XYZ file of C-alpha atoms in Angstrom:
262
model
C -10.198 1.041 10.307
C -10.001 2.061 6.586
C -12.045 4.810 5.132
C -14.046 3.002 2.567
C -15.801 6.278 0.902
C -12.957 7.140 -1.396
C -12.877 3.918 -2.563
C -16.290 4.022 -3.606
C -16.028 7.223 -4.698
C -13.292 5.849 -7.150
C -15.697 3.625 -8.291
C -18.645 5.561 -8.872
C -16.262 7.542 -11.219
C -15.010 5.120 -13.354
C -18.493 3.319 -13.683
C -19.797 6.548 -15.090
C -16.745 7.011 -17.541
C -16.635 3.214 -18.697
C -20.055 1.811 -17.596
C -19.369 -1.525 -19.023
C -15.918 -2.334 -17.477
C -15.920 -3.814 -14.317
C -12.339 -3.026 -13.881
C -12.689 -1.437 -10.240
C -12.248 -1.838 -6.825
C -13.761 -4.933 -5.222
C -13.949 -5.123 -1.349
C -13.842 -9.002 -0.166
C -14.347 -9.788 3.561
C -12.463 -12.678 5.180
C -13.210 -13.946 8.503
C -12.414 -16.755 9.923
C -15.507 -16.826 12.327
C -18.142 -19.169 11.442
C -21.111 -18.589 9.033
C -23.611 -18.340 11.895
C -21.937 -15.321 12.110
C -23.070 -13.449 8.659
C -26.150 -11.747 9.600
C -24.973 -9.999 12.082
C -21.762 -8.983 9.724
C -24.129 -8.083 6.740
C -26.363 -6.002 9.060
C -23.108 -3.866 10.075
C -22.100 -3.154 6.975
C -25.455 -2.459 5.863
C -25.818 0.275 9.194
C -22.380 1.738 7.855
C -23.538 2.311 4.091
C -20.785 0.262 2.799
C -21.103 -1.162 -0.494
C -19.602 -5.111 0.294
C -20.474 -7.701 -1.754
C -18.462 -10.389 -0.826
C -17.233 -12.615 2.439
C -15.218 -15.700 2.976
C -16.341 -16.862 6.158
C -13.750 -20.081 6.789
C -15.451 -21.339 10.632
C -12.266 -21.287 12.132
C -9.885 -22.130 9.382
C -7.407 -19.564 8.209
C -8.892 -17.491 5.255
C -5.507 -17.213 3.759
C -5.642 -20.305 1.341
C -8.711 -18.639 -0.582
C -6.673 -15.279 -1.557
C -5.622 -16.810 -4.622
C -8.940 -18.130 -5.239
C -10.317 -14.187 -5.230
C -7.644 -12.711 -7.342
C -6.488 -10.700 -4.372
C -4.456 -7.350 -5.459
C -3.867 -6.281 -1.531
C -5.119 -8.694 1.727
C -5.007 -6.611 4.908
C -5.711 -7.371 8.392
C -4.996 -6.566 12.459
C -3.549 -10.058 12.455
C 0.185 -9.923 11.708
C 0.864 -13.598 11.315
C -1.647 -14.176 8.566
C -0.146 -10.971 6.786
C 2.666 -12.944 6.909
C 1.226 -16.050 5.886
C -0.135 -13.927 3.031
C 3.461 -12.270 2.373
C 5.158 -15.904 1.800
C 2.410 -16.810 -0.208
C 3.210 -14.139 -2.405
C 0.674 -11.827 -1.928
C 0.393 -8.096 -1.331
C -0.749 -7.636 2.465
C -0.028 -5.426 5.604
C -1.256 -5.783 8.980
C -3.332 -2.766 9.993
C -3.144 0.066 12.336
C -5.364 2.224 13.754
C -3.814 6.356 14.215
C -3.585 7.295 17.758
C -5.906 10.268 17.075
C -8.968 11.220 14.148
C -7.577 13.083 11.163
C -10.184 14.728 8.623
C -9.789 12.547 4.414
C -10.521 13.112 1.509
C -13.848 11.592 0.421
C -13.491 12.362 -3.361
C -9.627 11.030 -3.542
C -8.120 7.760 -2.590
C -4.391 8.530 -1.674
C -1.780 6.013 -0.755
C 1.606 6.860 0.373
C 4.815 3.574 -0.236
C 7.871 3.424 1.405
C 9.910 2.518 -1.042
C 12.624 -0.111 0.524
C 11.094 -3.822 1.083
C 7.625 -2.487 -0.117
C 7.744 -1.177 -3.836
C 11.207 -2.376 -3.942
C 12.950 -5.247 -2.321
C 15.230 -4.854 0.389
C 18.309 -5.184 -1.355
C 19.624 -1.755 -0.237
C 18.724 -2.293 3.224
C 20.811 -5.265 3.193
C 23.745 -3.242 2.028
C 22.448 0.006 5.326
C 22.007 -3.281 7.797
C 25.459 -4.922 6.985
C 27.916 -2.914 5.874
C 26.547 0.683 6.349
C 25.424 4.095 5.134
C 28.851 5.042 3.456
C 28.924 1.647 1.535
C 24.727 1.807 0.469
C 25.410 5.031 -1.046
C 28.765 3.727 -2.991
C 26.712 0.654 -3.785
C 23.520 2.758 -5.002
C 25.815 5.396 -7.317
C 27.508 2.283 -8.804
C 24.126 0.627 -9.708
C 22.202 3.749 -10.000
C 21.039 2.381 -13.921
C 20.399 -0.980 -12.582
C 17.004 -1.485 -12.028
C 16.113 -2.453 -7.967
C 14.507 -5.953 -7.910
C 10.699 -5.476 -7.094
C 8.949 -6.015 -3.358
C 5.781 -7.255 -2.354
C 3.774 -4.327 -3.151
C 5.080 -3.356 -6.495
C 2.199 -5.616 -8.018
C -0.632 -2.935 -6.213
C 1.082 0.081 -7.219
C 0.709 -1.197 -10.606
C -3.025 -2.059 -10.395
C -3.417 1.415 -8.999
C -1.666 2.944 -12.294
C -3.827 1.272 -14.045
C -6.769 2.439 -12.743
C -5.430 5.733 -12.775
C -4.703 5.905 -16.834
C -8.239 5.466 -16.876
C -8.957 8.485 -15.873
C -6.059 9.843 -17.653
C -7.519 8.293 -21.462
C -10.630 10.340 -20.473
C -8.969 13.398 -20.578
C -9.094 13.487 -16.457
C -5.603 13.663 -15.381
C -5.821 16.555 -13.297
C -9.398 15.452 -11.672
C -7.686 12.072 -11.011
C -9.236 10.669 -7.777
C -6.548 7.975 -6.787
C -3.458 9.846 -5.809
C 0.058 7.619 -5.203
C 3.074 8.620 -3.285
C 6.636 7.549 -2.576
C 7.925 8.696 0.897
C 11.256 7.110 1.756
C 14.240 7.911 3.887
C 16.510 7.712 0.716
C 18.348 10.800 0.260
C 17.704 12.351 -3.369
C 21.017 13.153 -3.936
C 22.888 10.548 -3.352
C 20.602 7.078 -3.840
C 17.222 9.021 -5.025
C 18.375 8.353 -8.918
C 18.208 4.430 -8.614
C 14.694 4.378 -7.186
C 13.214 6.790 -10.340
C 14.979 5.496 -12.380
C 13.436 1.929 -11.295
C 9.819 3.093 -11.301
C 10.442 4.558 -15.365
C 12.045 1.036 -16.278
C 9.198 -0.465 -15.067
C 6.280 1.893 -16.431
C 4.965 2.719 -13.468
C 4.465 6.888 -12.389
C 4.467 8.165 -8.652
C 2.267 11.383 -8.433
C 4.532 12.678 -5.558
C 8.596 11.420 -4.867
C 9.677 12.745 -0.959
C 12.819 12.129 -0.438
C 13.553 12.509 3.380
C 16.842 11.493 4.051
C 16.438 10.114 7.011
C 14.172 12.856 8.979
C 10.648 11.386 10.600
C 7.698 10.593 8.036
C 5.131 11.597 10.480
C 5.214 15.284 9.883
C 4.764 14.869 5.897
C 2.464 12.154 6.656
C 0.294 14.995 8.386
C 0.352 17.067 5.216
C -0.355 14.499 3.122
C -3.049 12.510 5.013
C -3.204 8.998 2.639
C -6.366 6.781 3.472
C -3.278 4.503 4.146
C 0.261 4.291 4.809
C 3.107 1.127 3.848
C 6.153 1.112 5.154
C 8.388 -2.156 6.467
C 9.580 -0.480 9.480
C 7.399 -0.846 13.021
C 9.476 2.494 14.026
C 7.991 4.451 11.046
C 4.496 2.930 11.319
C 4.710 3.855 15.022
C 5.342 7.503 14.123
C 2.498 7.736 11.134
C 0.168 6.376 14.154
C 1.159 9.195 16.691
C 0.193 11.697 14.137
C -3.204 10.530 12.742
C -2.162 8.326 10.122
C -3.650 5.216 9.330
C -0.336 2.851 8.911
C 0.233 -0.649 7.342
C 3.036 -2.600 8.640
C 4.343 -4.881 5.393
C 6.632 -7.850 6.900
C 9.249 -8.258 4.405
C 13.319 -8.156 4.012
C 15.878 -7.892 6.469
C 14.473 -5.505 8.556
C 11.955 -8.083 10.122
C 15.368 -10.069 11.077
C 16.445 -7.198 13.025
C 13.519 -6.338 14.794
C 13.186 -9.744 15.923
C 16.280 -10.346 16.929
């Protein structure tokens, strides 16, 4: 469910500007089905054309455990309660989702939109929205605007993608870049926008593209923007990247899981 081609064509870049780094993108599949099962795996990803080196296959145990093991940056799957096994582990994951309908992507650029909120960030703001309001998060984000938002579960893979990307950058390829990042958020830029750039510069991190929606749907920008993949903590936001073509990662963090449960 994730378009592997501008991954690899990510790669194929950076092996030809640093040929003996292997700083790139390394695709690990986890399964918990049993080994018996490999041949028929390798054979699909062989029909496909996909360049995957690596499997954990656990035979019925949960694959989770070995993330550590594989220096995982991101771990996603369809199956929400390892992502969250993952999550309290402390790593990086998302349980997948597949758009409602087939949207055309970039092959020669890898771009991934954030939500911002309990994703790059932690969800201290939306425990101010969930608690006490809009009228007292926007007090409470003007009155810590130079105070530097704790960081969220997938801070740690927007770095590794900066990374990558001043690699491209020290070659003089800034404007051919193929990895693309964006920050699309329901923050307002007026009034709570400062904090969040303000973060990312305190931190050393750059965001190719900042929309600041306050409030209106993602979908529709989503459309324009069309990221390989889409994080947000919100099932109502993932629900409307979906409707619209856009493949959407649901990231089980903060307070907002607390409310959707209950």
């Amino acid at each position: 469910i994730f378009d592997l081609q501008a991954l690899e064509h990510v790669n194929a870049r950076l092996l030809e500007l640093y040929p003996d780094d292997e700083e790139r993108f390394d695709i690990v599949l986890m399964t918990n089905n049993h080994a018996q099962v490999g041949v028929r795996l390798i054979n699909s990803i062989n029909h496909y054309g996909l360049t995957i080196e690596r499997f954990c296959m656990t035979g019925g145990e949960s694959p989770i455990g070995y993330l550590t093991a594989y220096l995982t940056n991101l771990y996603l799957s369809a199956d929400s309660e390892k992502v969250q096994e993952a999550i309290e582990a402390g790593i990086a994951s998302a349980t997948m989702f597949t758009a409602n309908k087939d949207v055309a992507y970039s092959d020669t650029q890898l771009r991934v939109a954030f939500d911002g909120d309990a994703v790059i960030f932690s969800d201290e703001s939306e425990q101010i929205v969930k608690e006490h309001g809009l009228d007292r998060f926007f007090e409470h984000e003007q009155l810590n605007e130079n105070k530097p938002l704790a960081q969220g579960p997938l801070k740690g893979f927007l770095e590794d993608l900066g990374k990558l990307q001043k690699k491209f950058y020290a070659k003089n390829e800034r404007l051919n870049c193929p990895i693309r990042t964006y920050l699309v958020t329901a923050r307002s830029a007026a009034s709570s926008g400062a904090r969040v750039l303000k973060t990312l510069r305190s931190w050393g991190l750059e965001i190719d593209e900042a929309l600041f929606l306050a409030g209106a749907p993602k979908g529709p920008i989503l459309v324009k923007i069309r990221p390989h993949i889409f994080f947000d903590d919100q099932m109502f936001h993932i629900e409307g990247a979906q409707k619209l073509g856009t493949i959407a990662a649901h990231v089980p963090y903060g307070v907002a899981q607390k409310y959707r449960k209950s």
